[in-house]
Short mmCIF file of C-alpha atoms and ligand atoms in Angstrom, two decimals:
data_model
loop_
_atom_site.label_atom_id
_atom_site.label_comp_id
_atom_site.label_asym_id
_atom_site.label_seq_id
_atom_site.Cartn_x
_atom_site.Cartn_y
_atom_site.Cartn_z
CA UNK A 1 91.70 167.62 104.35
CA UNK A 2 93.53 164.12 104.59
CA UNK A 3 94.85 162.18 107.39
CA UNK A 4 98.08 163.08 106.91
CA UNK A 5 97.56 166.52 106.66
CA UNK A 6 96.30 166.15 110.20
CA UNK A 7 99.73 165.31 111.57
CA UNK A 8 99.64 161.43 111.83
CA UNK A 9 102.79 159.21 111.26
CA UNK A 10 103.07 157.15 108.08
CA UNK A 11 103.04 153.93 110.43
CA UNK A 12 99.73 155.08 111.29
CA UNK A 13 98.32 156.79 108.11
CA UNK A 14 99.48 153.15 107.34
CA UNK A 15 96.70 151.39 109.32
CA UNK A 16 94.62 153.95 108.78
CA UNK A 17 94.38 153.89 105.19
CA UNK A 18 94.12 150.02 105.46
CA UNK A 19 90.73 150.43 106.80
CA UNK A 20 89.70 151.85 103.68
CA UNK A 21 89.15 155.67 104.88
CA UNK A 22 89.65 158.39 102.40
CA UNK A 23 89.38 161.25 104.81
CA UNK A 24 88.54 161.98 108.34
CA UNK A 25 85.53 162.47 109.60
CA UNK A 26 84.28 166.32 110.72
CA UNK A 27 85.05 165.21 114.21
CA UNK A 28 88.49 163.80 113.37
CA UNK A 29 89.26 166.80 111.27
CA UNK A 30 88.23 168.89 114.39
CA UNK A 31 89.41 167.13 116.99
CA UNK A 32 92.93 165.47 116.01
CA UNK A 33 95.14 168.64 115.42
CA UNK A 34 94.39 169.46 119.24
CA UNK A 35 95.16 165.75 120.58
CA UNK A 36 97.94 166.42 118.97
CA UNK A 37 99.04 169.68 120.17
CA UNK A 38 98.01 168.15 123.65
CA UNK A 39 94.81 169.71 124.80
CA UNK A 40 91.92 168.48 126.46
CA UNK A 41 88.92 168.01 124.89
CA UNK A 42 84.93 167.66 125.44
CA UNK A 43 84.08 166.25 121.71
CA UNK A 44 80.62 165.85 120.46
CA UNK A 45 79.76 164.45 117.97
CA UNK A 46 76.37 162.29 117.27
CA UNK A 47 77.04 158.41 117.25
CA UNK A 48 78.91 156.62 114.70
CA UNK A 49 80.53 159.41 113.33
CA UNK A 50 84.27 158.35 114.07
CA UNK A 51 84.66 159.27 117.92
CA UNK A 52 86.93 156.04 117.86
CA UNK A 53 89.40 157.38 115.49
CA UNK A 54 89.62 160.77 116.59
CA UNK A 55 91.21 160.03 119.67
CA UNK A 56 93.20 156.54 118.74
CA UNK A 57 94.62 158.16 116.25
CA UNK A 58 96.02 161.00 118.15
CA UNK A 59 97.35 159.37 120.44
CA UNK A 60 98.49 156.82 119.16
CA UNK A 61 101.28 158.69 118.03
CA UNK A 62 102.01 161.16 120.81
CA UNK A 63 102.75 157.55 122.61
CA UNK A 64 105.32 155.94 119.50
CA UNK A 65 106.79 159.51 119.36
CA UNK A 66 106.98 159.65 123.37
CA UNK A 67 108.02 155.73 123.46
CA UNK A 68 110.75 154.85 126.14
CA UNK A 69 112.67 152.65 124.71
CA UNK A 70 112.82 150.22 127.42
CA UNK A 71 109.81 150.51 129.17
CA UNK A 72 106.33 150.37 129.02
CA UNK A 73 104.32 151.10 131.12
CA UNK A 74 100.04 152.74 131.25
CA UNK A 75 100.84 155.72 129.50
CA UNK A 76 96.64 156.13 127.78
CA UNK A 77 93.95 154.38 129.78
CA UNK A 78 90.29 154.24 127.40
CA UNK A 79 87.66 154.32 130.08
CA UNK A 80 84.32 152.90 128.75
CA UNK A 81 80.91 152.10 130.12
CA UNK A 82 79.55 148.65 128.90
CA UNK A 83 82.16 145.84 127.73
CA UNK A 84 80.81 145.81 124.46
CA UNK A 85 82.17 149.19 123.88
CA UNK A 86 85.45 148.00 125.89
CA UNK A 87 86.49 145.17 123.01
CA UNK A 88 84.82 147.37 120.24
CA UNK A 89 87.39 149.81 120.92
CA UNK A 90 90.01 147.69 121.40
CA UNK A 91 89.46 145.77 118.46
CA UNK A 92 89.82 149.43 116.57
CA UNK A 93 93.06 150.21 118.88
CA UNK A 94 94.22 147.39 117.88
CA UNK A 95 93.71 148.06 114.28
CA UNK A 96 94.81 151.66 113.41
CA UNK A 97 98.27 150.59 116.16
CA UNK A 98 99.10 147.24 113.80
CA UNK A 99 101.71 149.25 112.31
CA UNK A 100 103.34 150.38 116.00
CA UNK A 101 105.29 149.02 118.22
CA UNK A 102 102.02 149.91 120.78
CA UNK A 103 101.17 147.42 123.26
CA UNK A 104 97.03 147.01 123.99
CA UNK A 105 94.95 145.52 126.21
CA UNK A 106 91.56 145.31 127.38
CA UNK A 107 89.60 145.04 130.02
CA UNK A 108 86.71 144.25 131.69
CA UNK A 109 84.45 142.70 134.43
CA UNK A 110 82.43 139.21 133.99
CA UNK A 111 85.46 136.93 132.58
CA UNK A 112 87.92 135.09 134.49
CA UNK A 113 90.17 138.16 135.49
CA UNK A 114 93.66 135.96 134.73
CA UNK A 115 94.20 135.93 131.84
CA UNK A 116 94.28 140.15 131.69
CA UNK A 117 96.41 140.13 134.99
CA UNK A 118 98.83 137.95 132.92
CA UNK A 119 98.80 140.83 129.54
CA UNK A 120 99.07 143.71 131.74
CA UNK A 121 101.87 141.96 133.48
CA UNK A 122 103.82 141.85 129.88
CA UNK A 123 103.39 145.41 129.69
CA UNK A 124 100.63 148.22 128.09
CA UNK A 125 101.67 150.71 126.51
CA UNK A 126 97.11 151.93 126.56
CA UNK A 127 94.04 150.13 128.06
CA UNK A 128 90.86 150.13 126.89
CA UNK A 129 88.74 148.54 130.17
CA UNK A 130 84.91 149.24 132.14
CA UNK A 131 85.84 151.22 136.05
CA UNK A 132 85.12 147.61 138.32
CA UNK A 133 86.69 145.61 136.57
CA UNK A 134 90.03 147.34 136.68
CA UNK A 135 89.20 149.45 140.20
CA UNK A 136 89.67 145.47 140.82
CA UNK A 137 92.81 144.79 139.55
CA UNK A 138 94.33 148.06 140.89
CA UNK A 139 92.90 146.64 144.49
CA UNK A 140 95.40 143.84 143.40
CA UNK A 141 97.94 145.83 142.62
CA UNK A 142 97.43 144.09 138.73
CA UNK A 143 97.85 147.37 137.61
CA UNK A 144 100.04 151.28 138.23
CA UNK A 145 98.17 154.33 136.76
CA UNK A 146 101.16 156.41 138.06
CA UNK A 147 102.20 156.54 134.38
CA UNK A 148 99.40 157.68 132.93
CA UNK A 149 99.43 160.38 129.94
CA UNK A 150 95.99 160.66 128.46
CA UNK A 151 93.27 159.55 130.38
CA UNK A 152 90.26 159.35 128.07
CA UNK A 153 86.41 159.03 128.42
CA UNK A 154 84.10 157.05 125.74
CA UNK A 155 80.86 157.94 125.96
CA UNK A 156 80.82 160.24 129.06
CA UNK A 157 77.21 160.88 128.57
CA UNK A 158 76.03 156.88 130.30
CA UNK A 159 79.27 156.75 132.54
CA UNK A 160 77.41 159.32 134.28
CA UNK A 161 73.80 158.17 134.25
CA UNK A 162 75.39 154.18 134.57
CA UNK A 163 76.90 155.87 137.90
CA UNK A 164 80.43 155.61 137.62
CA UNK A 165 81.96 158.94 138.43
CA UNK A 166 82.60 158.09 141.85
CA UNK A 167 84.44 154.58 139.87
CA UNK A 168 86.30 157.39 137.96
CA UNK A 169 86.76 160.08 140.48
CA UNK A 170 88.53 156.65 142.59
CA UNK A 171 91.17 155.89 138.90
CA UNK A 172 92.06 159.71 138.97
CA UNK A 173 93.32 160.12 141.97
CA UNK A 174 95.96 157.26 141.34
CA UNK A 175 96.84 159.17 138.36
CA UNK A 176 99.45 161.92 137.55
CA UNK A 177 97.88 164.97 137.96
CA UNK A 178 99.71 166.63 135.12
CA UNK A 179 98.18 164.71 131.77
CA UNK A 180 95.92 165.59 129.79
CA UNK A 181 92.23 164.77 129.68
CA UNK A 182 89.67 163.70 126.67
CA UNK A 183 86.20 163.78 127.33
CA UNK A 184 83.86 162.62 124.21
CA UNK A 185 80.09 162.15 124.10
CA UNK A 186 77.53 161.41 121.86
CA UNK A 187 74.93 164.47 123.22
CA UNK A 188 76.03 167.71 126.15
CA UNK A 189 74.32 167.56 129.46
CA UNK A 190 74.34 169.97 132.22
CA UNK A 191 75.94 167.13 134.18
CA UNK A 192 78.31 166.34 131.74
CA UNK A 193 79.69 169.39 130.93
CA UNK A 194 79.90 169.97 134.43
CA UNK A 195 81.67 166.29 134.86
CA UNK A 196 84.22 167.55 132.44
CA UNK A 197 84.63 170.91 134.49
CA UNK A 198 85.46 168.66 137.30
CA UNK A 199 88.35 166.91 134.58
CA UNK A 200 89.18 168.77 131.98
CA UNK A 201 91.81 171.67 132.67
CA UNK A 202 91.02 174.52 129.20
CA UNK A 203 88.99 172.37 127.20
CA UNK A 204 88.90 172.84 124.11
CA UNK A 205 85.48 172.06 122.89
CA UNK A 206 84.20 170.57 120.18
CA UNK A 207 81.05 168.99 118.39
CA UNK A 208 80.05 169.15 114.77
CA UNK A 209 76.20 168.30 115.05
CA UNK A 210 73.83 170.36 116.75
CA UNK A 211 72.98 168.49 120.50
CA UNK A 212 71.37 166.05 121.18
CA UNK A 213 70.31 165.35 116.83
CA UNK A 214 69.47 162.44 115.96
CA UNK A 215 70.42 161.91 111.96
CA UNK A 216 69.25 163.38 108.52
CA UNK A 217 67.86 160.73 107.45
CA UNK A 218 66.18 158.79 110.54
CA UNK A 219 63.01 158.86 110.74
CA UNK A 220 60.15 159.00 113.58
CA UNK A 221 57.22 157.48 113.76
CA UNK A 222 54.97 156.67 116.75
CA UNK A 223 52.27 153.50 116.40
CA UNK A 224 49.74 154.37 119.25
CA UNK A 225 49.74 150.22 120.74
CA UNK A 226 48.01 149.46 123.89
CA UNK A 227 50.95 147.53 126.26
CA UNK A 228 49.73 143.98 125.92
CA UNK A 229 49.43 144.86 122.45
CA UNK A 230 52.51 145.30 121.24
CA UNK A 231 54.46 141.96 121.20
CA UNK A 232 51.78 140.83 118.51
CA UNK A 233 52.28 143.60 116.66
CA UNK A 234 55.66 143.67 115.98
CA UNK A 235 56.24 140.68 114.89
CA UNK A 236 53.25 142.17 112.62
CA UNK A 237 55.80 144.59 111.99
CA UNK A 238 58.85 142.89 111.16
CA UNK A 239 56.65 139.82 109.39
CA UNK A 240 55.11 142.67 106.99
CA UNK A 241 58.03 144.26 105.68
CA UNK A 242 60.47 141.45 106.00
CA UNK A 243 63.06 143.30 107.80
CA UNK A 244 66.42 141.24 108.16
CA UNK A 245 68.00 143.38 110.43
CA UNK A 246 66.38 145.01 113.56
CA UNK A 247 67.61 145.82 117.20
CA UNK A 248 64.72 146.25 119.57
CA UNK A 249 64.39 148.43 122.76
CA UNK A 250 62.54 147.46 125.74
CA UNK A 251 63.07 149.39 129.43
CA UNK A 252 63.89 146.14 131.59
CA UNK A 253 66.04 142.60 131.17
CA UNK A 254 63.39 140.63 131.30
CA UNK A 255 60.86 142.48 128.91
CA UNK A 256 63.54 141.79 126.48
CA UNK A 257 64.26 138.28 127.31
CA UNK A 258 60.11 137.30 127.31
CA UNK A 259 60.10 139.42 123.82
CA UNK A 260 62.81 137.63 122.60
CA UNK A 261 61.37 133.84 123.02
CA UNK A 262 57.71 135.39 121.43
CA UNK A 263 60.01 136.86 118.62
CA UNK A 264 61.86 132.99 118.52
CA UNK A 265 58.13 131.22 118.88
CA UNK A 266 56.75 133.39 116.11
CA UNK A 267 59.80 131.84 113.80
CA UNK A 268 61.81 134.82 114.35
CA UNK A 269 65.32 134.61 115.00
CA UNK A 270 66.16 136.78 117.81
CA UNK A 271 68.52 137.06 120.92
CA UNK A 272 68.86 139.08 124.01
CA UNK A 273 71.66 141.15 125.08
CA UNK A 274 71.74 143.09 128.45
CA UNK A 275 73.34 143.46 131.44
CA UNK A 276 72.11 140.27 133.12
CA UNK A 277 73.60 137.83 130.13
CA UNK A 278 76.60 136.01 130.82
CA UNK A 279 79.54 137.88 128.21
CA UNK A 280 79.70 135.04 126.26
CA UNK A 281 76.07 134.92 125.71
CA UNK A 282 76.05 138.82 125.00
CA UNK A 283 79.90 138.58 122.19
CA UNK A 284 77.68 135.88 120.80
CA UNK A 285 74.27 137.78 120.28
CA UNK A 286 76.09 140.28 118.72
CA UNK A 287 78.37 138.83 117.07
CA UNK A 288 75.76 136.64 115.02
CA UNK A 289 73.99 139.93 114.61
CA UNK A 290 76.70 141.41 113.18
CA UNK A 291 76.28 138.17 110.99
CA UNK A 292 73.05 138.52 109.61
CA UNK A 293 72.20 135.25 111.67
CA UNK A 294 69.74 136.24 113.56
CA UNK A 295 67.54 138.96 112.16
CA UNK A 296 66.57 140.25 115.69
CA UNK A 297 68.73 141.66 118.97
CA UNK A 298 66.64 143.11 121.50
CA UNK A 299 68.17 145.22 123.50
CA UNK A 300 67.91 147.13 126.95
CA UNK A 301 70.00 151.02 126.79
CA UNK A 302 73.03 148.94 128.07
CA UNK A 303 73.38 148.35 124.39
CA UNK A 304 72.08 151.37 123.35
CA UNK A 305 75.41 153.48 122.63
CA UNK A 306 79.24 153.22 121.08
CA UNK A 307 77.88 150.16 119.47
CA UNK A 308 78.99 149.89 116.01
CA UNK A 309 76.89 147.89 113.86
CA UNK A 310 77.06 149.42 110.27
CA UNK A 311 74.42 150.40 108.33
CA UNK A 312 70.50 148.92 110.67
CA UNK A 313 68.40 149.64 108.40
CA UNK A 314 65.01 149.37 111.76
CA UNK A 315 65.25 150.33 115.27
CA UNK A 316 62.49 149.92 116.98
CA UNK A 317 61.26 151.08 121.08
CA UNK A 318 59.42 148.81 122.03
CA UNK A 319 58.77 150.78 125.27
CA UNK A 320 60.34 154.38 125.14
CA UNK A 321 63.10 155.22 127.69
CA UNK A 322 61.70 157.90 130.40
CA UNK A 323 64.78 160.06 129.30
CA UNK A 324 64.60 161.42 126.87
CA UNK A 325 68.19 161.45 125.92
CA UNK A 326 68.56 157.80 125.67
CA UNK A 327 66.16 158.32 122.78
CA UNK A 328 68.51 159.63 120.61
CA UNK A 329 71.29 156.81 121.39
CA UNK A 330 69.25 154.28 120.54
CA UNK A 331 68.27 156.00 116.59
CA UNK A 332 71.58 156.68 116.72
CA UNK A 333 71.91 153.10 115.80
CA UNK A 334 69.99 153.60 112.94
CA UNK A 335 71.25 155.27 109.17
CA UNK A 336 74.52 155.13 110.98
CA UNK A 337 77.28 156.28 107.84
CA UNK A 338 75.26 158.56 105.98
CA UNK A 339 72.77 155.33 105.27
CA UNK A 340 68.14 155.42 105.11
CA UNK A 341 67.41 154.16 108.93
CA UNK A 342 63.71 154.32 110.98
CA UNK A 343 63.51 154.27 114.48
CA UNK A 344 59.70 152.99 115.01
CA UNK A 345 58.46 153.23 118.84
CA UNK A 346 55.56 151.20 119.87
CA UNK A 347 53.70 153.67 122.30
CA UNK A 348 50.76 153.08 125.05
CA UNK A 349 48.83 155.28 126.71
CA UNK A 350 51.46 156.02 130.48
CA UNK A 351 54.15 156.32 128.00
CA UNK A 352 52.40 159.63 126.63
CA UNK A 353 54.43 161.83 128.71
CA UNK A 354 58.15 160.28 127.72
CA UNK A 355 56.75 160.79 123.48
CA UNK A 356 55.92 164.42 124.07
CA UNK A 357 59.36 164.67 126.94
CA UNK A 358 61.52 163.32 123.70
CA UNK A 359 59.41 165.86 121.11
CA UNK A 360 60.69 168.31 123.48
CA UNK A 361 64.45 167.54 123.16
CA UNK A 362 64.04 166.46 119.91
CA UNK A 363 62.53 169.95 119.13
CA UNK A 364 60.19 168.20 116.45
CA UNK A 365 57.08 166.00 116.91
CA UNK A 366 57.33 163.11 115.66
CA UNK A 367 54.59 161.13 113.29
CA UNK A 368 51.57 159.72 115.60
CA UNK A 369 49.47 156.65 113.51
CA UNK A 370 47.66 154.50 114.91
CA UNK A 371 46.74 151.23 112.84
CA UNK A 372 43.70 149.35 112.32
CA UNK A 373 43.55 146.13 114.80
CA UNK A 374 45.88 147.43 117.14
CA UNK A 375 43.70 150.51 118.02
CA UNK A 376 44.47 151.45 121.66
CA UNK A 377 41.51 151.14 123.86
CA UNK A 378 44.32 151.57 127.57
CA UNK A 379 43.97 154.85 129.10
CA UNK A 380 46.82 156.78 130.91
CA UNK A 381 47.24 156.10 133.52
CA UNK A 382 47.61 151.66 133.55
CA UNK A 383 45.19 150.21 133.90
CA UNK A 384 45.90 146.31 134.93
CA UNK A 385 47.44 144.57 132.66
CA UNK A 386 46.03 143.89 129.63
CA UNK A 387 43.68 140.74 129.19
CA UNK A 388 44.67 139.99 125.51
CA UNK A 389 46.96 136.71 126.13
CA UNK A 390 46.44 135.62 122.63
CA UNK A 391 48.74 133.72 121.47
CA UNK A 392 50.23 135.51 118.44
CA UNK A 393 51.56 135.08 115.20
CA UNK A 394 49.38 132.60 114.16
CA UNK A 395 46.69 135.18 112.46
CA UNK A 396 43.95 133.61 113.28
CA UNK A 397 40.99 134.72 111.94
CA UNK A 398 38.26 135.02 113.70
CA UNK A 399 36.88 137.05 116.59
CA UNK A 400 39.40 138.90 119.43
CA UNK A 401 39.78 136.77 122.01
CA UNK A 402 40.73 139.58 124.37
CA UNK A 403 37.05 139.62 124.83
CA UNK A 404 36.82 142.77 127.56
CA UNK A 405 34.36 145.08 127.91
CA UNK A 406 36.41 147.70 127.66
CA UNK A 407 37.40 147.29 124.38
CA UNK A 408 34.34 147.07 122.87
CA UNK A 409 33.52 150.64 122.85
CA UNK A 410 36.51 151.34 120.20
CA UNK A 411 37.02 148.64 118.30
CA UNK A 412 36.49 149.81 115.32
CA UNK A 413 38.57 147.76 112.53
CA UNK A 414 39.25 147.00 108.90
CA UNK A 415 36.92 145.58 106.59
CA UNK A 416 40.32 144.56 104.62
CA UNK A 417 43.95 143.29 105.15
CA UNK A 418 46.13 145.43 106.09
CA UNK A 419 48.67 145.80 103.16
CA UNK A 420 52.37 145.93 104.35
CA UNK A 421 53.90 148.65 105.71
CA UNK A 422 50.19 149.42 107.19
CA UNK A 423 47.94 151.46 105.89
CA UNK A 424 47.52 153.38 109.32
CA UNK A 425 44.01 155.38 110.49
CA UNK A 426 45.21 158.39 111.66
CA UNK A 427 47.30 160.41 114.01
CA UNK A 428 45.56 160.35 117.47
CA UNK A 429 45.76 161.49 120.68
CA UNK A 430 46.51 160.18 123.18
CA UNK A 431 43.84 157.47 124.22
CA UNK A 432 42.77 156.98 120.46
CA UNK A 433 39.12 156.50 121.47
CA UNK A 434 35.96 157.52 119.82
CA UNK A 435 36.16 155.80 116.38
CA UNK A 436 33.37 154.34 114.27
CA UNK A 437 32.70 153.64 111.51
CA UNK A 438 33.08 150.78 109.59
CA UNK A 439 31.39 147.55 110.23
CA UNK A 440 32.91 144.83 112.35
CA UNK A 441 34.76 142.22 111.23
CA UNK A 442 37.98 140.34 111.70
CA UNK A 443 40.86 141.38 113.83
CA UNK A 444 44.41 141.03 113.43
P1 ADP B 501 81.42 156.99 117.16
O1 ADP B 501 81.75 156.00 118.48
O2 ADP B 501 81.32 158.29 116.74
O3 ADP B 501 79.77 156.44 117.65
P2 ADP B 501 83.09 155.16 116.08
O4 ADP B 501 84.01 155.43 116.24
O5 ADP B 501 82.55 153.77 116.27
O6 ADP B 501 81.11 156.61 115.45
O7 ADP B 501 82.15 154.95 114.25
C1 ADP B 501 81.61 154.14 113.61
C2 ADP B 501 82.43 153.39 112.37
O8 ADP B 501 82.29 155.14 111.23
C3 ADP B 501 83.36 152.90 112.53
O9 ADP B 501 82.32 151.17 111.62
C4 ADP B 501 84.20 153.20 112.09
O10 ADP B 501 85.12 152.84 110.93
C5 ADP B 501 83.97 153.98 110.42
N1 ADP B 501 84.56 155.08 110.51
C6 ADP B 501 85.80 155.90 111.48
N2 ADP B 501 86.38 157.48 111.26
C7 ADP B 501 85.90 156.49 109.48
C8 ADP B 501 86.75 157.90 108.19
N3 ADP B 501 86.85 158.75 108.45
N4 ADP B 501 85.98 157.66 107.16
C9 ADP B 501 85.22 156.41 107.06
N5 ADP B 501 84.73 155.46 107.84
C10 ADP B 501 84.82 155.96 109.17
MG1 MG B 502 82.08 155.59 120.01
#
C-alpha cells in the first residue's frame, strides 16, 4: 500500500514524499480512505503512529477538491488540548499543504491575539486551535464557524481530561449540523466513547493497537525510592547512565520547577515545561530539548500528550500519575517509531496503589527494584516529609546526614560502590523493610 493507492492528489503526495515517508502507517492506511469518503471516524492508535497526517492529508485533499474559486471561508477546524500540540499540528498542516492553494493558521492562548485576528481576517481554510482562545475570538466575531465542513478533535481523550467538553459543545453549536467529524485519540476510554456518541454520526471505528497498549519495545521499570530521595536518585540515574535526553514527568508545576532547579544545581542542563510557564518559555524549552541543547525536560502531564519528540530514549516518572491512562501517554514519549525506549518510574510508599492500577491497565506487572543506598524507609500512609536535606549530587562519602531513627532499621548498605545501571537488590513489595546483612558502610 502506498500513499498514492489511498487516493490522495499529486500535490499532496509530493509534500508527503518530501517528508520522507515511504508508506502510510497502519492508522493512516485504515483511516484515510474513510475520511476521503466523508465518513465520521473514531480513531485510536498509540502515540507516535502518525495520526496527524492520518487526518490532515485527507482533509487537505477534500479542501482542495471542493475549494470555492473566490471565497475562503473557514471550512476545517482542528481542536487540540494544548498550545504545543496546536503548534505542532499546524506545522504539519503547513508542510503537507505546501503545494496546494490552502491557507492555514493556528490559534492558542498565552500570546497576543491581534496577529491572530489579522490572520483570520485575511481568510483561512483550515484552522488549528485550542478551545479557549478560539471561543474568545469567536465572541469577538473574529472567526465564524458557519461554513465548517470538517471538525477534527485531536487527542480527544486529553480534551476530556482537561475539561474542554463544554467548550467543544459550545463551539459545535455554532457549526452547521451537517458536517464531517473526526475524533483521534491515543486511548479509548468509556468517557471517550460517550463523548463520541454525542458528536459523531455513524462513525467508523478505526483502531490499530490493542487498547491502551504501550509501545512494544518500551521496557518498564519501577524503582522504589522514598519521596525525599527521589531527586538524588534521579540525578544519580542520569549521571551514572550518562543519559543525554531525558523527559521527566512530575505531578505538579511546583514539583517540576523544584526538580529542574536541583538538576541544574547538579550540573544537568534542564528546563521545565508546564501550564504556568509563558508560551515563549514553553516553546523555547521544547525547542532546546529537541535540539539537544538541554539534557532534561521536566514536564507536567500537560506536555505529555501529542508532543512529537522523536526517538526519545528515556522517560522518567518522578511521580506516578494518579490516572493510570496518563502513564500510557507519558511513556508514549519513548520508544517512538519503533525505537527502543525505557520508562522508569520512581515510586514511594504512598504511590504503590497507583502502580497497582497501572499494572492492571497494562495487564502486566512492572519489574520493581530497590537500589542499594536508596532502600525505602517510609511506610504508607505518608509520614511527615522525609528529613533528608542533603544537597544532592555532591557524592560525599561518609555517613548519612538524614539521621532519623526511623531510617536506621532498614539501612542496609552496599559494601561497594554502585555500578552504573544499578545492580539492584531485589524486587520488593511496598515497604522494602527488613533487610539485613552486609556490614554498614557508606551510603551513596
Ligand atoms: P501521533 O499523533 O499518532 O502521536 P504524529 O502524527 O505526531 O503521531 O507522528 C509521529 C511521527 O511520525 C512524526 O514525526 C511524523 O512526522 C512521523 N510520521 C507520520 N507518518 C509517517 C509515515 N507514514 N512514515 C514515516 N513517518 C511518519
Ligand atoms: Mg497526535
